[in-house]
Amino acid sequence: MHPNFVLLYVDSPAASAAFYGDLLGHEPIEASPTFALFALPNGLMLGLWSRHTVEPKAAAAGGGCELGFPVESREAVDSLHRAWREKGLKILQQPCGMDFGHTFVALDPDGHRLRVFSPAEANAE
């Protein structure tokens, strides 16, 4: 098995599709009032499903998981942090070093965590 499909439950699929379209630089391949779907170049499918219509009903809201965005360097982490902050994304964790590498965490409009990181090996001198 090779999981490649992530579904996020969102308040407004249209608003979330606009957010992720801007963030990812891609348009959804499917969009309706209750669902939007992105097909990303790396093969990942990102679905945005209305939390009001998902069956069976979901108990949890955003924040129960993270979408990871690996980048090539510490500088790339810091650059994305500046760019996302300028776009108005809420920053939950400022850039910092952790065991796995240099990282920061932002939130999407529904509170889903977006972790940008550069693996520790890429930051070694």
Tab-separated table of N, CA and C in Angstrom:
chain	number	residue	atom	x	y	z
A	1	MET	N	0.844	-1.186	0.000
A	1	MET	CA	0.000	0.000	0.000
A	1	MET	C	0.881	1.237	0.000
A	2	HIS	N	0.406	2.263	-0.683
A	2	HIS	CA	1.141	3.521	-0.780
A	2	HIS	C	0.163	4.673	-0.585
A	3	PRO	N	-0.132	5.031	0.668
A	3	PRO	CA	-1.079	6.128	0.902
A	3	PRO	C	-0.605	7.401	0.207
A	4	ASN	N	-1.522	8.036	-0.506
A	4	ASN	CA	-1.176	9.277	-1.193
A	4	ASN	C	-2.346	10.255	-1.245
A	5	PHE	N	-3.314	10.080	-0.345
A	5	PHE	CA	-4.524	10.894	-0.375
A	5	PHE	C	-4.797	11.383	1.035
A	6	VAL	N	-4.789	12.689	1.221
A	6	VAL	CA	-5.061	13.296	2.526
A	6	VAL	C	-6.353	14.087	2.412
A	7	LEU	N	-7.257	13.873	3.356
A	7	LEU	CA	-8.503	14.639	3.422
A	7	LEU	C	-8.485	15.512	4.665
A	8	LEU	N	-8.742	16.791	4.484
A	8	LEU	CA	-8.898	17.706	5.612
A	8	LEU	C	-10.355	18.131	5.670
A	9	TYR	N	-10.929	18.115	6.860
A	9	TYR	CA	-12.302	18.570	7.037
A	9	TYR	C	-12.256	20.068	7.300
A	10	VAL	N	-12.967	20.822	6.474
A	10	VAL	CA	-12.877	22.283	6.504
A	10	VAL	C	-14.260	22.903	6.618
A	11	ASP	N	-14.294	24.130	7.079
A	11	ASP	CA	-15.550	24.860	7.211
A	11	ASP	C	-16.119	25.231	5.848
A	12	SER	N	-15.269	25.739	4.965
A	12	SER	CA	-15.690	26.181	3.637
A	12	SER	C	-14.703	25.664	2.598
A	13	PRO	N	-15.071	24.628	1.847
A	13	PRO	CA	-14.162	24.129	0.822
A	13	PRO	C	-13.729	25.200	-0.183
A	14	ALA	N	-14.613	26.122	-0.532
A	14	ALA	CA	-14.243	27.181	-1.481
A	14	ALA	C	-13.169	28.088	-0.898
A	15	ALA	N	-13.344	28.517	0.351
A	15	ALA	CA	-12.349	29.382	0.991
A	15	ALA	C	-11.035	28.631	1.188
A	16	SER	N	-11.115	27.377	1.599
A	16	SER	CA	-9.900	26.585	1.794
A	16	SER	C	-9.201	26.305	0.467
A	17	ALA	N	-9.967	26.085	-0.601
A	17	ALA	CA	-9.366	25.870	-1.922
A	17	ALA	C	-8.629	27.128	-2.381
A	18	ALA	N	-9.188	28.298	-2.113
A	18	ALA	CA	-8.502	29.548	-2.462
A	18	ALA	C	-7.211	29.676	-1.657
A	19	PHE	N	-7.268	29.361	-0.366
A	19	PHE	CA	-6.092	29.424	0.501
A	19	PHE	C	-5.002	28.485	-0.005
A	20	TYR	N	-5.347	27.208	-0.201
A	20	TYR	CA	-4.346	26.232	-0.625
A	20	TYR	C	-3.893	26.471	-2.068
A	21	GLY	N	-4.772	26.957	-2.923
A	21	GLY	CA	-4.364	27.296	-4.286
A	21	GLY	C	-3.269	28.341	-4.286
A	22	ASP	N	-3.428	29.368	-3.460
A	22	ASP	CA	-2.418	30.415	-3.336
A	22	ASP	C	-1.145	29.867	-2.698
A	23	LEU	N	-1.294	29.081	-1.648
A	23	LEU	CA	-0.148	28.550	-0.913
A	23	LEU	C	0.679	27.585	-1.764
A	24	LEU	N	0.006	26.712	-2.501
A	24	LEU	CA	0.679	25.659	-3.262
A	24	LEU	C	1.007	26.053	-4.696
A	25	GLY	N	0.370	27.120	-5.184
A	25	GLY	CA	0.595	27.529	-6.564
A	25	GLY	C	-0.073	26.614	-7.573
A	26	HIS	N	-1.174	25.971	-7.174
A	26	HIS	CA	-1.920	25.064	-8.050
A	26	HIS	C	-3.409	25.308	-7.868
A	27	GLU	N	-4.163	25.057	-8.917
A	27	GLU	CA	-5.619	25.131	-8.850
A	27	GLU	C	-6.168	23.736	-8.548
A	28	PRO	N	-7.322	23.667	-7.882
A	28	PRO	CA	-7.920	22.342	-7.654
A	28	PRO	C	-8.349	21.713	-8.979
A	29	ILE	N	-8.270	20.386	-9.040
A	29	ILE	CA	-8.731	19.684	-10.238
A	29	ILE	C	-10.223	19.395	-10.153
A	30	GLU	N	-10.774	19.570	-8.964
A	30	GLU	CA	-12.206	19.368	-8.738
A	30	GLU	C	-12.637	20.359	-7.670
A	31	ALA	N	-13.805	20.963	-7.861
A	31	ALA	CA	-14.315	21.906	-6.857
A	31	ALA	C	-15.831	21.916	-6.898
A	32	SER	N	-16.429	21.802	-5.721
A	32	SER	CA	-17.880	21.893	-5.568
A	32	SER	C	-18.134	22.622	-4.255
A	33	PRO	N	-19.380	22.924	-3.929
A	33	PRO	CA	-19.638	23.609	-2.658
A	33	PRO	C	-19.228	22.799	-1.422
A	34	THR	N	-19.107	21.470	-1.564
A	34	THR	CA	-18.789	20.650	-0.387
A	34	THR	C	-17.431	19.955	-0.451
A	35	PHE	N	-16.697	20.108	-1.571
A	35	PHE	CA	-15.438	19.378	-1.717
A	35	PHE	C	-14.543	20.049	-2.748
A	36	ALA	N	-13.236	20.013	-2.493
A	36	ALA	CA	-12.238	20.453	-3.480
A	36	ALA	C	-11.077	19.471	-3.430
A	37	LEU	N	-10.430	19.273	-4.582
A	37	LEU	CA	-9.346	18.301	-4.669
A	37	LEU	C	-8.174	18.879	-5.448
A	38	PHE	N	-6.982	18.759	-4.858
A	38	PHE	CA	-5.738	19.156	-5.513
A	38	PHE	C	-4.943	17.903	-5.843
A	39	ALA	N	-4.370	17.859	-7.038
A	39	ALA	CA	-3.427	16.810	-7.434
A	39	ALA	C	-2.061	17.483	-7.509
A	40	LEU	N	-1.193	17.164	-6.575
A	40	LEU	CA	0.101	17.831	-6.497
A	40	LEU	C	1.151	17.093	-7.322
A	41	PRO	N	2.173	17.799	-7.792
A	41	PRO	CA	3.182	17.198	-8.669
A	41	PRO	C	3.882	15.971	-8.080
A	42	ASN	N	3.978	15.878	-6.753
A	42	ASN	CA	4.647	14.725	-6.138
A	42	ASN	C	3.727	13.513	-6.010
A	43	GLY	N	2.494	13.619	-6.515
A	43	GLY	CA	1.561	12.503	-6.469
A	43	GLY	C	0.548	12.572	-5.341
A	44	LEU	N	0.759	13.471	-4.388
A	44	LEU	CA	-0.179	13.596	-3.271
A	44	LEU	C	-1.494	14.206	-3.748
A	45	MET	N	-2.578	13.627	-3.307
A	45	MET	CA	-3.909	14.182	-3.544
A	45	MET	C	-4.356	14.815	-2.233
A	46	LEU	N	-4.722	16.083	-2.275
A	46	LEU	CA	-5.174	16.809	-1.090
A	46	LEU	C	-6.636	17.171	-1.281
A	47	GLY	N	-7.503	16.545	-0.464
A	47	GLY	CA	-8.929	16.806	-0.527
A	47	GLY	C	-9.375	17.703	0.614
A	48	LEU	N	-10.281	18.606	0.322
A	48	LEU	CA	-10.852	19.523	1.315
A	48	LEU	C	-12.349	19.263	1.351
A	49	TRP	N	-12.823	18.627	2.408
A	49	TRP	CA	-14.207	18.169	2.495
A	49	TRP	C	-14.929	18.979	3.559
A	50	SER	N	-16.110	19.429	3.249
A	50	SER	CA	-16.897	20.207	4.207
A	50	SER	C	-17.159	19.386	5.462
A	51	ARG	N	-16.744	19.936	6.599
A	51	ARG	CA	-16.970	19.229	7.867
A	51	ARG	C	-18.465	19.090	8.154
A	52	HIS	N	-19.282	19.886	7.467
A	52	HIS	CA	-20.729	19.868	7.695
A	52	HIS	C	-21.422	18.746	6.927
A	53	THR	N	-20.739	18.180	5.914
A	53	THR	CA	-21.375	17.140	5.100
A	53	THR	C	-20.626	15.811	5.107
A	54	VAL	N	-19.453	15.747	5.743
A	54	VAL	CA	-18.690	14.504	5.751
A	54	VAL	C	-19.479	13.413	6.485
A	55	GLU	N	-19.439	12.217	5.932
A	55	GLU	CA	-20.099	11.057	6.536
A	55	GLU	C	-19.089	9.938	6.693
A	56	PRO	N	-19.029	9.297	7.840
A	56	PRO	CA	-19.721	9.663	9.063
A	56	PRO	C	-19.158	10.971	9.625
A	57	LYS	N	-19.965	11.618	10.435
A	57	LYS	CA	-19.584	12.902	11.031
A	57	LYS	C	-18.234	12.785	11.720
A	58	ALA	N	-17.431	13.827	11.587
A	58	ALA	CA	-16.116	13.862	12.236
A	58	ALA	C	-16.225	14.621	13.545
A	59	ALA	N	-15.622	14.068	14.584
A	59	ALA	CA	-15.678	14.706	15.899
A	59	ALA	C	-14.628	15.796	16.043
A	60	ALA	N	-13.469	15.618	15.398
A	60	ALA	CA	-12.353	16.550	15.593
A	60	ALA	C	-12.355	17.657	14.554
A	61	ALA	N	-11.885	18.820	14.982
A	61	ALA	CA	-11.659	19.928	14.062
A	61	ALA	C	-10.166	19.962	13.738
A	62	GLY	N	-9.711	21.027	13.091
A	62	GLY	CA	-8.310	21.152	12.700
A	62	GLY	C	-7.353	21.074	13.869
A	63	GLY	N	-6.102	20.761	13.563
A	63	GLY	CA	-5.061	20.721	14.577
A	63	GLY	C	-4.699	19.335	15.044
A	64	GLY	N	-5.422	18.319	14.595
A	64	GLY	CA	-5.146	16.961	15.038
A	64	GLY	C	-4.052	16.264	14.242
A	65	CYS	N	-3.525	16.944	13.228
A	65	CYS	CA	-2.441	16.381	12.425
A	65	CYS	C	-1.661	17.531	11.803
A	66	GLU	N	-0.610	17.205	11.075
A	66	GLU	CA	0.185	18.220	10.391
A	66	GLU	C	0.397	17.816	8.941
A	67	LEU	N	0.398	18.803	8.053
A	67	LEU	CA	0.874	18.599	6.696
A	67	LEU	C	2.326	19.040	6.700
A	68	GLY	N	3.222	18.187	6.253
A	68	GLY	CA	4.644	18.505	6.252
A	68	GLY	C	5.106	19.001	4.898
A	69	PHE	N	5.906	20.052	4.915
A	69	PHE	CA	6.466	20.655	3.711
A	69	PHE	C	7.991	20.639	3.820
A	70	PRO	N	8.646	19.572	3.369
A	70	PRO	CA	10.106	19.548	3.438
A	70	PRO	C	10.709	20.502	2.410
A	71	VAL	N	11.737	21.229	2.825
A	71	VAL	CA	12.469	22.123	1.931
A	71	VAL	C	13.957	21.809	2.045
A	72	GLU	N	14.753	22.394	1.156
A	72	GLU	CA	16.148	21.974	1.024
A	72	GLU	C	17.126	22.568	2.022
A	73	SER	N	16.756	23.657	2.716
A	73	SER	CA	17.745	24.288	3.592
A	73	SER	C	17.089	25.112	4.693
A	74	ARG	N	17.899	25.461	5.672
A	74	ARG	CA	17.467	26.355	6.750
A	74	ARG	C	16.998	27.692	6.166
A	75	GLU	N	17.736	28.189	5.167
A	75	GLU	CA	17.384	29.459	4.529
A	75	GLU	C	16.013	29.376	3.859
A	76	ALA	N	15.706	28.229	3.254
A	76	ALA	CA	14.398	28.046	2.616
A	76	ALA	C	13.283	28.041	3.659
A	77	VAL	N	13.542	27.452	4.827
A	77	VAL	CA	12.566	27.484	5.926
A	77	VAL	C	12.300	28.932	6.316
A	78	ASP	N	13.364	29.688	6.541
A	78	ASP	CA	13.218	31.080	6.973
A	78	ASP	C	12.545	31.934	5.906
A	79	SER	N	12.849	31.678	4.644
A	79	SER	CA	12.235	32.423	3.545
A	79	SER	C	10.732	32.153	3.465
A	80	LEU	N	10.340	30.876	3.579
A	80	LEU	CA	8.904	30.551	3.568
A	80	LEU	C	8.203	31.136	4.783
A	81	HIS	N	8.871	31.138	5.927
A	81	HIS	CA	8.287	31.739	7.128
A	81	HIS	C	7.957	33.207	6.867
A	82	ARG	N	8.908	33.946	6.301
A	82	ARG	CA	8.665	35.368	5.995
A	82	ARG	C	7.519	35.523	4.997
A	83	ALA	N	7.535	34.712	3.937
A	83	ALA	CA	6.507	34.811	2.899
A	83	ALA	C	5.123	34.497	3.453
A	84	TRP	N	5.008	33.447	4.256
A	84	TRP	CA	3.704	33.065	4.803
A	84	TRP	C	3.223	34.083	5.821
A	85	ARG	N	4.141	34.620	6.610
A	85	ARG	CA	3.761	35.658	7.576
A	85	ARG	C	3.231	36.882	6.828
A	86	GLU	N	3.897	37.265	5.726
A	86	GLU	CA	3.445	38.400	4.918
A	86	GLU	C	2.085	38.139	4.286
A	87	LYS	N	1.764	36.877	3.992
A	87	LYS	CA	0.444	36.520	3.451
A	87	LYS	C	-0.636	36.546	4.532
A	88	GLY	N	-0.210	36.664	5.799
A	88	GLY	CA	-1.174	36.724	6.888
A	88	GLY	C	-1.454	35.405	7.574
A	89	LEU	N	-0.677	34.353	7.269
A	89	LEU	CA	-0.894	33.085	7.965
A	89	LEU	C	-0.543	33.238	9.432
A	90	LYS	N	-1.331	32.595	10.283
A	90	LYS	CA	-1.030	32.589	11.709
A	90	LYS	C	0.148	31.645	11.929
A	91	ILE	N	1.175	32.142	12.605
A	91	ILE	CA	2.361	31.343	12.894
A	91	ILE	C	2.236	30.802	14.314
A	92	LEU	N	2.185	29.489	14.429
A	92	LEU	CA	2.040	28.836	15.730
A	92	LEU	C	3.402	28.631	16.396
A	93	GLN	N	4.415	28.338	15.592
A	93	GLN	CA	5.770	28.119	16.109
A	93	GLN	C	6.740	28.874	15.203
A	94	GLN	N	7.504	29.768	15.794
A	94	GLN	CA	8.516	30.517	15.050
A	94	GLN	C	9.626	29.563	14.605
A	95	PRO	N	10.404	29.932	13.583
A	95	PRO	CA	11.505	29.071	13.154
A	95	PRO	C	12.438	28.729	14.318
A	96	CYS	N	12.770	27.452	14.415
A	96	CYS	CA	13.641	26.988	15.496
A	96	CYS	C	14.259	25.659	15.099
A	97	GLY	N	15.295	25.282	15.843
A	97	GLY	CA	15.918	23.988	15.636
A	97	GLY	C	15.259	22.942	16.519
A	98	MET	N	14.984	21.786	15.943
A	98	MET	CA	14.462	20.648	16.694
A	98	MET	C	15.311	19.434	16.330
A	99	ASP	N	15.078	18.311	16.994
A	99	ASP	CA	15.882	17.114	16.745
A	99	ASP	C	15.923	16.732	15.268
A	100	PHE	N	14.830	16.920	14.553
A	100	PHE	CA	14.739	16.482	13.164
A	100	PHE	C	15.185	17.534	12.162
A	101	GLY	N	15.382	18.794	12.611
A	101	GLY	CA	15.829	19.833	11.692
A	101	GLY	C	15.301	21.209	12.050
A	102	HIS	N	15.485	22.154	11.138
A	102	HIS	CA	15.031	23.537	11.307
A	102	HIS	C	13.581	23.600	10.829
A	103	THR	N	12.703	24.250	11.598
A	103	THR	CA	11.274	24.142	11.321
A	103	THR	C	10.488	25.345	11.812
A	104	PHE	N	9.274	25.499	11.286
A	104	PHE	CA	8.259	26.381	11.862
A	104	PHE	C	6.897	25.784	11.546
A	105	VAL	N	5.876	26.248	12.270
A	105	VAL	CA	4.514	25.754	12.067
A	105	VAL	C	3.576	26.940	11.885
A	106	ALA	N	2.758	26.862	10.831
A	106	ALA	CA	1.705	27.843	10.571
A	106	ALA	C	0.365	27.114	10.626
A	107	LEU	N	-0.714	27.884	10.601
A	107	LEU	CA	-2.060	27.304	10.609
A	107	LEU	C	-2.820	27.720	9.366
A	108	ASP	N	-3.632	26.790	8.838
A	108	ASP	CA	-4.539	27.161	7.752
A	108	ASP	C	-5.795	27.770	8.371
A	109	PRO	N	-6.751	28.239	7.566
A	109	PRO	CA	-7.941	28.898	8.132
A	109	PRO	C	-8.772	28.026	9.075
A	110	ASP	N	-8.638	26.697	8.975
A	110	ASP	CA	-9.394	25.792	9.842
A	110	ASP	C	-8.582	25.271	11.016
A	111	GLY	N	-7.371	25.767	11.185
A	111	GLY	CA	-6.540	25.351	12.305
A	111	GLY	C	-5.680	24.125	12.046
A	112	HIS	N	-5.621	23.648	10.798
A	112	HIS	CA	-4.733	22.531	10.462
A	112	HIS	C	-3.295	23.040	10.480
A	113	ARG	N	-2.410	22.244	11.061
A	113	ARG	CA	-1.004	22.636	11.180
A	113	ARG	C	-0.249	22.379	9.876
A	114	LEU	N	0.546	23.361	9.491
A	114	LEU	CA	1.384	23.281	8.301
A	114	LEU	C	2.830	23.404	8.765
A	115	ARG	N	3.562	22.292	8.775
A	115	ARG	CA	4.948	22.306	9.265
A	115	ARG	C	5.916	22.343	8.086
A	116	VAL	N	6.718	23.394	8.041
A	116	VAL	CA	7.799	23.509	7.069
A	116	VAL	C	9.074	23.101	7.793
A	117	PHE	N	9.896	22.280	7.147
A	117	PHE	CA	11.121	21.841	7.819
A	117	PHE	C	12.209	21.516	6.810
A	118	SER	N	13.423	21.680	7.267
A	118	SER	CA	14.601	21.235	6.536
A	118	SER	C	15.245	20.165	7.407
A	119	PRO	N	15.363	18.934	6.895
A	119	PRO	CA	15.920	17.853	7.711
A	119	PRO	C	17.288	18.209	8.289
A	120	ALA	N	17.572	17.677	9.458
A	120	ALA	CA	18.812	17.987	10.174
A	120	ALA	C	20.046	17.769	9.298
A	121	GLU	N	20.053	16.717	8.459
A	121	GLU	CA	21.211	16.450	7.607
A	121	GLU	C	21.489	17.619	6.668
A	122	ALA	N	20.434	18.266	6.171
A	122	ALA	CA	20.596	19.383	5.240
A	122	ALA	C	21.177	20.610	5.928
A	123	ASN	N	21.054	20.679	7.248
A	123	ASN	CA	21.525	21.843	7.993
A	123	ASN	C	22.905	21.630	8.596
A	124	ALA	N	23.466	20.420	8.454
A	124	ALA	CA	24.786	20.130	9.029
A	124	ALA	C	25.858	20.914	8.279
A	125	GLU	N	26.830	21.358	9.019
A	125	GLU	CA	27.907	22.133	8.384
A	125	GLU	C	29.063	21.245	8.020
